[in-house]
CSV table of N, CA and C and ligand atoms in Angstrom, one decimal:
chain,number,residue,atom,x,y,z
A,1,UNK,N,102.0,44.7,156.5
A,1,UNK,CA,103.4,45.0,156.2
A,1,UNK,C,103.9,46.3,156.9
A,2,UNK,N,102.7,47.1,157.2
A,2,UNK,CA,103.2,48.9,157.8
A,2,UNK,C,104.2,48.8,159.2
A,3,UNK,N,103.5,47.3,159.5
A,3,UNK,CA,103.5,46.6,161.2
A,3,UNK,C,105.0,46.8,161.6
A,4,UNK,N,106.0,45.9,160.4
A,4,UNK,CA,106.7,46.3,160.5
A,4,UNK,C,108.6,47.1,161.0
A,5,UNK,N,107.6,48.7,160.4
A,5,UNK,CA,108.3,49.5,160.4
A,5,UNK,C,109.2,49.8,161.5
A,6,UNK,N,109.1,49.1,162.5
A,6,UNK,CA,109.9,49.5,163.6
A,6,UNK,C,111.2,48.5,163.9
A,7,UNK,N,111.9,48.4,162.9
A,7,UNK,CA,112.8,47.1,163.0
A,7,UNK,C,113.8,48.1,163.2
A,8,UNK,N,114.7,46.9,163.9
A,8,UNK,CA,116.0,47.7,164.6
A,8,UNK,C,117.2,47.9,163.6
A,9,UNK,N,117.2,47.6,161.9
A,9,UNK,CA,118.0,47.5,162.1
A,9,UNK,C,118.2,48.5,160.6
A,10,UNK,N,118.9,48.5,160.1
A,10,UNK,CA,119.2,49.3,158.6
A,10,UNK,C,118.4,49.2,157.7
A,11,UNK,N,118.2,50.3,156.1
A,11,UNK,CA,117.2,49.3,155.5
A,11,UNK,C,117.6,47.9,154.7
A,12,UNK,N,118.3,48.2,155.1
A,12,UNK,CA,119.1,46.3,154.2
A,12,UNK,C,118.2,45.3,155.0
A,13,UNK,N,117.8,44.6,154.3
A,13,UNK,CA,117.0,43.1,154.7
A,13,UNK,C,117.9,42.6,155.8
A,14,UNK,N,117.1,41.8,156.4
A,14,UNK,CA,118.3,40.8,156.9
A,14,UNK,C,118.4,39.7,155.7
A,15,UNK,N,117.6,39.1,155.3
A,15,UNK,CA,117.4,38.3,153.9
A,15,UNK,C,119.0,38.2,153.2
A,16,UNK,N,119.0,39.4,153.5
A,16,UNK,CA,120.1,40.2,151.9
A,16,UNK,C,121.4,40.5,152.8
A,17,UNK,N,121.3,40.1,153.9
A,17,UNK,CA,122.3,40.3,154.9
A,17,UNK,C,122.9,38.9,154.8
A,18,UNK,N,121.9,38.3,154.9
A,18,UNK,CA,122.7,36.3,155.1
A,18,UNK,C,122.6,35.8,154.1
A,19,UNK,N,122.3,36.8,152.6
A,19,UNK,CA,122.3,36.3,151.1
A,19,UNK,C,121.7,35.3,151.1
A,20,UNK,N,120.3,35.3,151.4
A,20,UNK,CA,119.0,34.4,151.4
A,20,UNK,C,118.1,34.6,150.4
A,21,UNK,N,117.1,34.0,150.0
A,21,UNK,CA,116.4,34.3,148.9
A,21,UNK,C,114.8,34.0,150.1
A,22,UNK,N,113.8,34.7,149.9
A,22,UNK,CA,112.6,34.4,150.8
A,22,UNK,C,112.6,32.6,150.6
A,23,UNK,N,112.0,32.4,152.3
A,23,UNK,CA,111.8,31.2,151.8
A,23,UNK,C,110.2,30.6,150.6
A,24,UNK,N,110.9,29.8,150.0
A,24,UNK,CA,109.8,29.3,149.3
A,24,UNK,C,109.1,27.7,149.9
A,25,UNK,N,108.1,27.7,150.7
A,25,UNK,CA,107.4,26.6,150.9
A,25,UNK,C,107.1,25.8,149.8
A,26,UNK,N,107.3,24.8,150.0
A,26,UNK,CA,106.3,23.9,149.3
A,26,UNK,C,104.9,23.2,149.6
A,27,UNK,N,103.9,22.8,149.2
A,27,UNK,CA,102.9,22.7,149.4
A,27,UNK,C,102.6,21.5,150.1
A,28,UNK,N,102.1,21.5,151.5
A,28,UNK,CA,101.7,20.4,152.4
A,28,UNK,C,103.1,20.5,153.5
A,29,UNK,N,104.2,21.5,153.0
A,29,UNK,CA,105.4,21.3,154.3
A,29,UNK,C,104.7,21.9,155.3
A,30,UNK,N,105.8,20.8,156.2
A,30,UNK,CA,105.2,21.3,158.0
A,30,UNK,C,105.8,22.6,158.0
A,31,UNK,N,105.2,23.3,158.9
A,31,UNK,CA,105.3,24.5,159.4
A,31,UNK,C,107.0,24.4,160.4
A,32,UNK,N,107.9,25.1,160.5
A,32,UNK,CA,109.1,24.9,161.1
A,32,UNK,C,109.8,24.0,161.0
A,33,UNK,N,109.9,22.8,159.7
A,33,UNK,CA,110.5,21.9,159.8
A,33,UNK,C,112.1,22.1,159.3
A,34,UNK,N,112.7,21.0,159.5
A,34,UNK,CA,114.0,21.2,160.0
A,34,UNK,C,115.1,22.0,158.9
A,35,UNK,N,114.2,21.9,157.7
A,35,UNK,CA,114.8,22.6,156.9
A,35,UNK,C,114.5,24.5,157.4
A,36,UNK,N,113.5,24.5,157.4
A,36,UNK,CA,113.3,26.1,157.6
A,36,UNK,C,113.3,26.7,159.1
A,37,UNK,N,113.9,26.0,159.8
A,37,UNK,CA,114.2,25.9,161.2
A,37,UNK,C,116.0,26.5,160.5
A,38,UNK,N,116.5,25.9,159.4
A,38,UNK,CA,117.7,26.0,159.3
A,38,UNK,C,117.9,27.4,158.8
A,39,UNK,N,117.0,27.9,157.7
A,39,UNK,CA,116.9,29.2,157.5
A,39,UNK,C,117.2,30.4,157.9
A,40,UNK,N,116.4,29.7,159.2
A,40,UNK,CA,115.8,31.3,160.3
A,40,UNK,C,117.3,31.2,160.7
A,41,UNK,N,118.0,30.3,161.4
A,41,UNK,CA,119.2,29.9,161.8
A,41,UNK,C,120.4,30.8,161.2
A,42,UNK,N,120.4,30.7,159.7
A,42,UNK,CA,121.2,31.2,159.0
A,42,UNK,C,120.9,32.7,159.3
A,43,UNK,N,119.5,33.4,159.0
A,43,UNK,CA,119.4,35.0,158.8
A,43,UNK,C,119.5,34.9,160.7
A,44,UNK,N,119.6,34.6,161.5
A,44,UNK,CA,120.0,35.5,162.6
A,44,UNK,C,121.4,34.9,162.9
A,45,UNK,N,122.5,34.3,162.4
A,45,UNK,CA,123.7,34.0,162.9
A,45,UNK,C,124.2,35.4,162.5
A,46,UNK,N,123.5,35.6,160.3
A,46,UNK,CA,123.9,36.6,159.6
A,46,UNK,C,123.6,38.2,160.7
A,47,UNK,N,122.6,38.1,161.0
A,47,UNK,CA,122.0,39.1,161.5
A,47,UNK,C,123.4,39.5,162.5
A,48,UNK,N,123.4,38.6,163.8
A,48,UNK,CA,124.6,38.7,165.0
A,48,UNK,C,125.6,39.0,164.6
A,49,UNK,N,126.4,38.2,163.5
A,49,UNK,CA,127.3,38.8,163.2
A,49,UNK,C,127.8,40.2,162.5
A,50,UNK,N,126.5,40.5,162.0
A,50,UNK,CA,126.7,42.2,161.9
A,50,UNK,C,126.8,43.1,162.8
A,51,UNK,N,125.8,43.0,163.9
A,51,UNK,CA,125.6,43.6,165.3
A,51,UNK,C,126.8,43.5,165.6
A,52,UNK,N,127.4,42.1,166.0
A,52,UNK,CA,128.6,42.5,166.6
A,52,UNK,C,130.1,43.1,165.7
A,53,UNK,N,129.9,42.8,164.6
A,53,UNK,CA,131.1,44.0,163.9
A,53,UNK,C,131.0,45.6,164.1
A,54,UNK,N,129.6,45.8,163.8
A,54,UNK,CA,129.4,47.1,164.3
A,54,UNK,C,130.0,47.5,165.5
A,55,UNK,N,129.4,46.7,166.4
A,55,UNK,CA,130.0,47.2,168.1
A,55,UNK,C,131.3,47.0,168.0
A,56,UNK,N,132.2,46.0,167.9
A,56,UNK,CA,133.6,45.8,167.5
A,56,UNK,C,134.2,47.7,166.8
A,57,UNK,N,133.3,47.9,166.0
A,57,UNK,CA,133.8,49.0,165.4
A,57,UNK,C,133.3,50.1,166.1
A,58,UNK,N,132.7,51.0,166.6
A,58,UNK,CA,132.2,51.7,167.3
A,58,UNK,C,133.2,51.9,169.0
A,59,UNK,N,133.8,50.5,168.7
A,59,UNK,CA,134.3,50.6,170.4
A,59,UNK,C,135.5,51.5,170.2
A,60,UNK,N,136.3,50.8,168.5
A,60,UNK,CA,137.8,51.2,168.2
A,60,UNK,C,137.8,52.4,168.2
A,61,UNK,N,136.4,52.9,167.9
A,61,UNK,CA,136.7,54.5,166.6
A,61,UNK,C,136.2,55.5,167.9
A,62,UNK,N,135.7,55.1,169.2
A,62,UNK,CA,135.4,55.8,170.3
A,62,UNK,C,136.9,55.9,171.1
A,63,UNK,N,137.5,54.8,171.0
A,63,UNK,CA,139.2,54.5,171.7
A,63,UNK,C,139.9,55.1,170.7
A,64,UNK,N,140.2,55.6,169.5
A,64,UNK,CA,140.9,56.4,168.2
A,64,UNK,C,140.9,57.9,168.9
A,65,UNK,N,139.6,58.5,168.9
A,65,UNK,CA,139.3,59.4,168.8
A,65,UNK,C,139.3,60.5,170.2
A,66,UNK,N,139.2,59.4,171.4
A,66,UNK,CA,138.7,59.9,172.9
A,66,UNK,C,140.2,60.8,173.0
A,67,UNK,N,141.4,60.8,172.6
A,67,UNK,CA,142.1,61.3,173.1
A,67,UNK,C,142.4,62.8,172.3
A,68,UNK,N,141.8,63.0,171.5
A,68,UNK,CA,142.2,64.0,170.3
A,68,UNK,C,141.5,65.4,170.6
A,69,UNK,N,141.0,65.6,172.0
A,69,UNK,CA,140.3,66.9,172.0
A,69,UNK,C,140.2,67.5,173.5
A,70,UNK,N,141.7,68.3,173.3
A,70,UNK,CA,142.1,68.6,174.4
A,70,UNK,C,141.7,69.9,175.5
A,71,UNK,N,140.7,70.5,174.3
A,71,UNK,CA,140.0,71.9,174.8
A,71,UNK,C,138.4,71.0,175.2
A,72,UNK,N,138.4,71.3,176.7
A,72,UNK,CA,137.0,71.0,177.6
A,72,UNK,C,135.6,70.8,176.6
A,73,UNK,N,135.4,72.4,175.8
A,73,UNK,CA,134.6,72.3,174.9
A,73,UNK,C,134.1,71.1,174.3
A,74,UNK,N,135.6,71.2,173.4
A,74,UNK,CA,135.6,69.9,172.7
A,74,UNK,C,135.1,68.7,173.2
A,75,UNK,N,135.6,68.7,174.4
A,75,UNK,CA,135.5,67.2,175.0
A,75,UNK,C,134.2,67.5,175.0
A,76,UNK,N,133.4,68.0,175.6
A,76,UNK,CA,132.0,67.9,175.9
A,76,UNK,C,131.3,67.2,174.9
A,77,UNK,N,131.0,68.5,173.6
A,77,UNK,CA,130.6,68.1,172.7
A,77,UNK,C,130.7,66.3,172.2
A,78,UNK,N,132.4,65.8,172.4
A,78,UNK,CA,132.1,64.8,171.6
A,78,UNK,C,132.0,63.8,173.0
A,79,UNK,N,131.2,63.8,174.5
A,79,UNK,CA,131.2,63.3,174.9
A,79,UNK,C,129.5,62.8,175.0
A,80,UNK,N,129.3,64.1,174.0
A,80,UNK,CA,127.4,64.1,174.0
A,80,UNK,C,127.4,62.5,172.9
A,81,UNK,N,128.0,62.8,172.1
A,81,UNK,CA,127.8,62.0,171.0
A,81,UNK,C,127.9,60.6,171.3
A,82,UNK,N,129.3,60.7,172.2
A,82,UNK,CA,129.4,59.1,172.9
A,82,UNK,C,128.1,58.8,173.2
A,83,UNK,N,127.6,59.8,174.2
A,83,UNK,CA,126.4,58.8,174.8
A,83,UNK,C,125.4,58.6,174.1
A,84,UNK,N,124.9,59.2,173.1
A,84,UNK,CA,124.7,58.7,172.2
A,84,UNK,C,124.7,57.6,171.8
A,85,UNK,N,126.0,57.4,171.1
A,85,UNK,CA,126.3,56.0,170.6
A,85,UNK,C,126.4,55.4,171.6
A,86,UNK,N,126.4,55.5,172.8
A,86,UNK,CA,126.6,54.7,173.6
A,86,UNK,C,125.2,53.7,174.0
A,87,UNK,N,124.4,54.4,173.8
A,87,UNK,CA,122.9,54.6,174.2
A,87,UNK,C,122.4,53.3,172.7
A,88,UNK,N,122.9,54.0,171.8
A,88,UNK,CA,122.9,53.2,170.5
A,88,UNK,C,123.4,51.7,170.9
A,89,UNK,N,124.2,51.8,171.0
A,89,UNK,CA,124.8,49.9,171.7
A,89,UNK,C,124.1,49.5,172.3
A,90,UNK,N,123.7,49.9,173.4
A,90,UNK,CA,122.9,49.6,174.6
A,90,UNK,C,121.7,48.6,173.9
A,91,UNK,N,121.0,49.5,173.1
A,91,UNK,CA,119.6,48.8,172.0
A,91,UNK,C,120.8,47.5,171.1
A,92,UNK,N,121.5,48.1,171.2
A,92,UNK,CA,122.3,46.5,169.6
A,92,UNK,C,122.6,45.3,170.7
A,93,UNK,N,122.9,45.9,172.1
A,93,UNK,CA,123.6,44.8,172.7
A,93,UNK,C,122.5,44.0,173.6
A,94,UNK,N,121.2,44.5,173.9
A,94,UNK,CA,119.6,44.1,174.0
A,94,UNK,C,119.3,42.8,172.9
A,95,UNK,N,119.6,43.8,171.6
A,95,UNK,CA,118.9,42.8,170.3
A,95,UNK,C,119.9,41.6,170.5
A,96,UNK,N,121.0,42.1,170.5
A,96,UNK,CA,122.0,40.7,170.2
A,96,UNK,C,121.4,39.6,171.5
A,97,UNK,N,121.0,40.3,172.6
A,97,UNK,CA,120.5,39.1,173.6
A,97,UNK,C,119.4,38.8,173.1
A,98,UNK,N,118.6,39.2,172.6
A,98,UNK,CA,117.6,39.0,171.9
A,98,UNK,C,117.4,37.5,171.1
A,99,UNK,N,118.4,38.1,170.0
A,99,UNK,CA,118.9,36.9,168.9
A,99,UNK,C,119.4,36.0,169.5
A,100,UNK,N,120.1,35.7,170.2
A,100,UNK,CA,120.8,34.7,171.0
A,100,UNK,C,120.0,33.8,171.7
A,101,UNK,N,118.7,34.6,172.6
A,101,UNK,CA,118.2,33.7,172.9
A,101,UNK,C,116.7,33.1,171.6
A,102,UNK,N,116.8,33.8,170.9
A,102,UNK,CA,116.0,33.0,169.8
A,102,UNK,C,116.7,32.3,169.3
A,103,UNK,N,118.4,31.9,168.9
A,103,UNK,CA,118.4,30.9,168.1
A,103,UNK,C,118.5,30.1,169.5
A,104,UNK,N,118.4,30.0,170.9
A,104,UNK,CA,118.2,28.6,171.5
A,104,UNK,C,117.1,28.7,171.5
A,105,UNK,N,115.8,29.2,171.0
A,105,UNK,CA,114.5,28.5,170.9
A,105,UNK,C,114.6,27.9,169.3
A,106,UNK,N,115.5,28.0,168.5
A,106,UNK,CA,115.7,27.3,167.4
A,106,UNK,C,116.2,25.8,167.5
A,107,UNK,N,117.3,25.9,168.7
A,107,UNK,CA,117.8,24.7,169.1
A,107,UNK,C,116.6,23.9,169.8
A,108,UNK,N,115.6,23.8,170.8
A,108,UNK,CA,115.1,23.7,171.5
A,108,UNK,C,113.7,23.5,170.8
A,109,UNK,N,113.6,24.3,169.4
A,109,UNK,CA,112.5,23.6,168.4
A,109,UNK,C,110.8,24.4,169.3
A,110,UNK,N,111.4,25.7,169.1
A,110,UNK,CA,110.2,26.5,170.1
A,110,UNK,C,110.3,27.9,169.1
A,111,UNK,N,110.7,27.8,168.3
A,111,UNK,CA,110.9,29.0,167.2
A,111,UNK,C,109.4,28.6,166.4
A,112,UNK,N,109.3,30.4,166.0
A,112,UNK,CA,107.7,30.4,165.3
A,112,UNK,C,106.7,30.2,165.5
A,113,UNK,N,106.5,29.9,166.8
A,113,UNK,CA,105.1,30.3,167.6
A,113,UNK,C,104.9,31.2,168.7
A,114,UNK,N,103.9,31.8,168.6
A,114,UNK,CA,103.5,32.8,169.4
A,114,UNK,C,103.8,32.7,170.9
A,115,UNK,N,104.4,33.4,171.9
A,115,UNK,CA,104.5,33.3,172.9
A,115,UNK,C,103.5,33.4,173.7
A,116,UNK,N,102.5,34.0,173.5
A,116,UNK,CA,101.1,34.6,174.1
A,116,UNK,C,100.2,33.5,173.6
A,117,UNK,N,99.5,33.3,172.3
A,117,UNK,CA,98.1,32.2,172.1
A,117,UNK,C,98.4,31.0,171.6
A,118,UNK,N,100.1,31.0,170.8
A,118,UNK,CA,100.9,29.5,170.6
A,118,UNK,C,100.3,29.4,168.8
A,119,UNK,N,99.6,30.3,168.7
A,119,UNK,CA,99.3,30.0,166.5
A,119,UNK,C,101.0,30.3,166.3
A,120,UNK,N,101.1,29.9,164.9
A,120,UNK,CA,102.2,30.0,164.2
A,120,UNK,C,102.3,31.5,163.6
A,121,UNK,N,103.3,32.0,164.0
A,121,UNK,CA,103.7,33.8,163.5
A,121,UNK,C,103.6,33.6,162.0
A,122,UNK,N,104.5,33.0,161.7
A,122,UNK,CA,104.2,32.8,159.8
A,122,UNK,C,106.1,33.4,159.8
A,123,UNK,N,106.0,32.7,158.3
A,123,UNK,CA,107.2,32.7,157.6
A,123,UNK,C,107.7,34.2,157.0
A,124,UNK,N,106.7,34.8,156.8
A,124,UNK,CA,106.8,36.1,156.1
A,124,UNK,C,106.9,37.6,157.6
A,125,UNK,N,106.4,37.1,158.1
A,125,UNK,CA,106.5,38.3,159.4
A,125,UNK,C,107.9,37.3,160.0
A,126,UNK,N,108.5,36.4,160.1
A,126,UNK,CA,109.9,36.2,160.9
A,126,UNK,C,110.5,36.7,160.4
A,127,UNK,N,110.3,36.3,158.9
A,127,UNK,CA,111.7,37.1,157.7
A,127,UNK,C,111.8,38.4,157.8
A,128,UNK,N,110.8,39.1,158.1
A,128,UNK,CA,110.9,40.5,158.4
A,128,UNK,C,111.4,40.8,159.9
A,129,UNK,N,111.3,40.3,160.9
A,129,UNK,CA,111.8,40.1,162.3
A,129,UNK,C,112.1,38.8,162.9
A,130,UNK,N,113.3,38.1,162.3
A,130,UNK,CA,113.3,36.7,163.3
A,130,UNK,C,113.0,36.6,164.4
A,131,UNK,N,113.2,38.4,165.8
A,131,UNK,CA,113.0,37.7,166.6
A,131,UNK,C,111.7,38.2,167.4
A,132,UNK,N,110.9,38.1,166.5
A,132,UNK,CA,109.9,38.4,167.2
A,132,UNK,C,109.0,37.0,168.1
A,133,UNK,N,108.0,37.4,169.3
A,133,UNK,CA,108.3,36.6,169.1
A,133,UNK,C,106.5,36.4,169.6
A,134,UNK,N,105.6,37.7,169.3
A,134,UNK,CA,104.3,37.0,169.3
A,134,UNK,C,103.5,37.4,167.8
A,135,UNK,N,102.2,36.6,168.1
A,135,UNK,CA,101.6,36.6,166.5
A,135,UNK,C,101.6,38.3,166.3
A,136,UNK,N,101.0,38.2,165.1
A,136,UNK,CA,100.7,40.4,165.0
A,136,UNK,C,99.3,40.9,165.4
A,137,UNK,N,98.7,39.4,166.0
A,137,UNK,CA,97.2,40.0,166.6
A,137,UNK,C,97.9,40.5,168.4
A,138,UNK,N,98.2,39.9,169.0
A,138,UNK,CA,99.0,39.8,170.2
A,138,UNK,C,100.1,40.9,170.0
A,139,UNK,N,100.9,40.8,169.2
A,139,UNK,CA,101.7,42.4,169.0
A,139,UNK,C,101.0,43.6,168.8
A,140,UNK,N,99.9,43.4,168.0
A,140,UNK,CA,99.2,45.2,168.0
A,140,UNK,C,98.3,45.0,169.3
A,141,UNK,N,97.8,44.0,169.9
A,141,UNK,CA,97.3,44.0,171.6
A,141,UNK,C,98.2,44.6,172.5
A,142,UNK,N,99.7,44.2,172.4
A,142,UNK,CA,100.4,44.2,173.4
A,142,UNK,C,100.6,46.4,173.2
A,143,UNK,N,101.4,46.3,171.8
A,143,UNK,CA,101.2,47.9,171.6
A,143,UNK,C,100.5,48.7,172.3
A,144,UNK,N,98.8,48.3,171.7
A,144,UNK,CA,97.9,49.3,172.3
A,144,UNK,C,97.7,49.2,173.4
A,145,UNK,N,97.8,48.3,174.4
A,145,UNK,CA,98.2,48.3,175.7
A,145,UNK,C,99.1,49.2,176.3
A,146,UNK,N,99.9,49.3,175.9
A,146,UNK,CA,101.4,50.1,175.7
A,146,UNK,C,101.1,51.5,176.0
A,147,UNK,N,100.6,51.6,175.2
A,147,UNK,CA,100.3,53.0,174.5
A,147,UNK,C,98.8,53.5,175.5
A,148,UNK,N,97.9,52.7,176.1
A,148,UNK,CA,97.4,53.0,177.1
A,148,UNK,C,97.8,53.3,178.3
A,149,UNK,N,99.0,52.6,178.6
A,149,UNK,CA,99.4,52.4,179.6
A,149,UNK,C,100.4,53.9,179.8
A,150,UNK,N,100.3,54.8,178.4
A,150,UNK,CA,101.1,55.8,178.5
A,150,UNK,C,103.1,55.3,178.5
A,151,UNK,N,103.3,54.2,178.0
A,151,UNK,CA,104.5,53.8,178.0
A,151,UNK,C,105.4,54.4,177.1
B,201,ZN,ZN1,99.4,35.4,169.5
């Protein structure tokens, strides 16, 4: 579970975002079937549609505000912040392609399996990241790679 900690997004679930309850399997269901294909469907439409209110809002309150600070100073300061936020979007507007293109591997019936060895990620690591999209043996590979690689 420490794995994770690096989720992009608030501490609110996404779960609790698309007012979902975990899924509960039943015993002998296939893995991805159409029902829980529908699931994941739901927590990342929920998910996008957040992303994109946020950025919707962020755009107004940067157009509100750009004109209100007429001393250079000022402007500086709140031009650091823009980029910032701006910088901030950049990562929301990444994820949202992200999500987008996971739910056409939802359409396309390629959701929940590993992109690297092809085992199934599992129900419990999507719910915590729908769009992930390799197993967590292959994600802490790819990391430590990463991280050798000085990245
Ligand atoms: Zn894998």
């Amino acid at each position: 579970m420490k794995k994770e900690k690096k989720l992009n997004t608030s501490s609110l679930s996404l779960l609790s975002i698309a007012g979902l309850e975990p899924y509960k399997e039943k015993q002998g269901e296939e893995y991805m079937n159409p029902k829980q294909l529908k699931h994941f469907e739901l927590i990342l439409k929920a998910w996008l549609t957040q992303l994109q209110d946020e950025m919707g809002k962020t755009v107004s309150h940067m157009q509100d505000e750009a004109a209100n600070f007429p001393d250079p100073a000022d402007r500086a300061t709140q031009e650091e912040e823009f980029s910032l936020e701006l910088r901030a979007r950049d990562r929301e507007r990444k994820l949202i392609k992200k999500i987008e293109k996971t739910l056409k591997k939802i359409e396309s019936d390629d959701f929940g399996y590993c992109e690297s060895c092809g085992v199934e990620i599992g129900i419990r690591r999507l719910e915590a990241r729908p769009t992930a999209d390799l197993c967590i043996d292959c994600k802490t590979l790819a990391e430590l790679r990463e991280k050798q690689m000085g990245m």
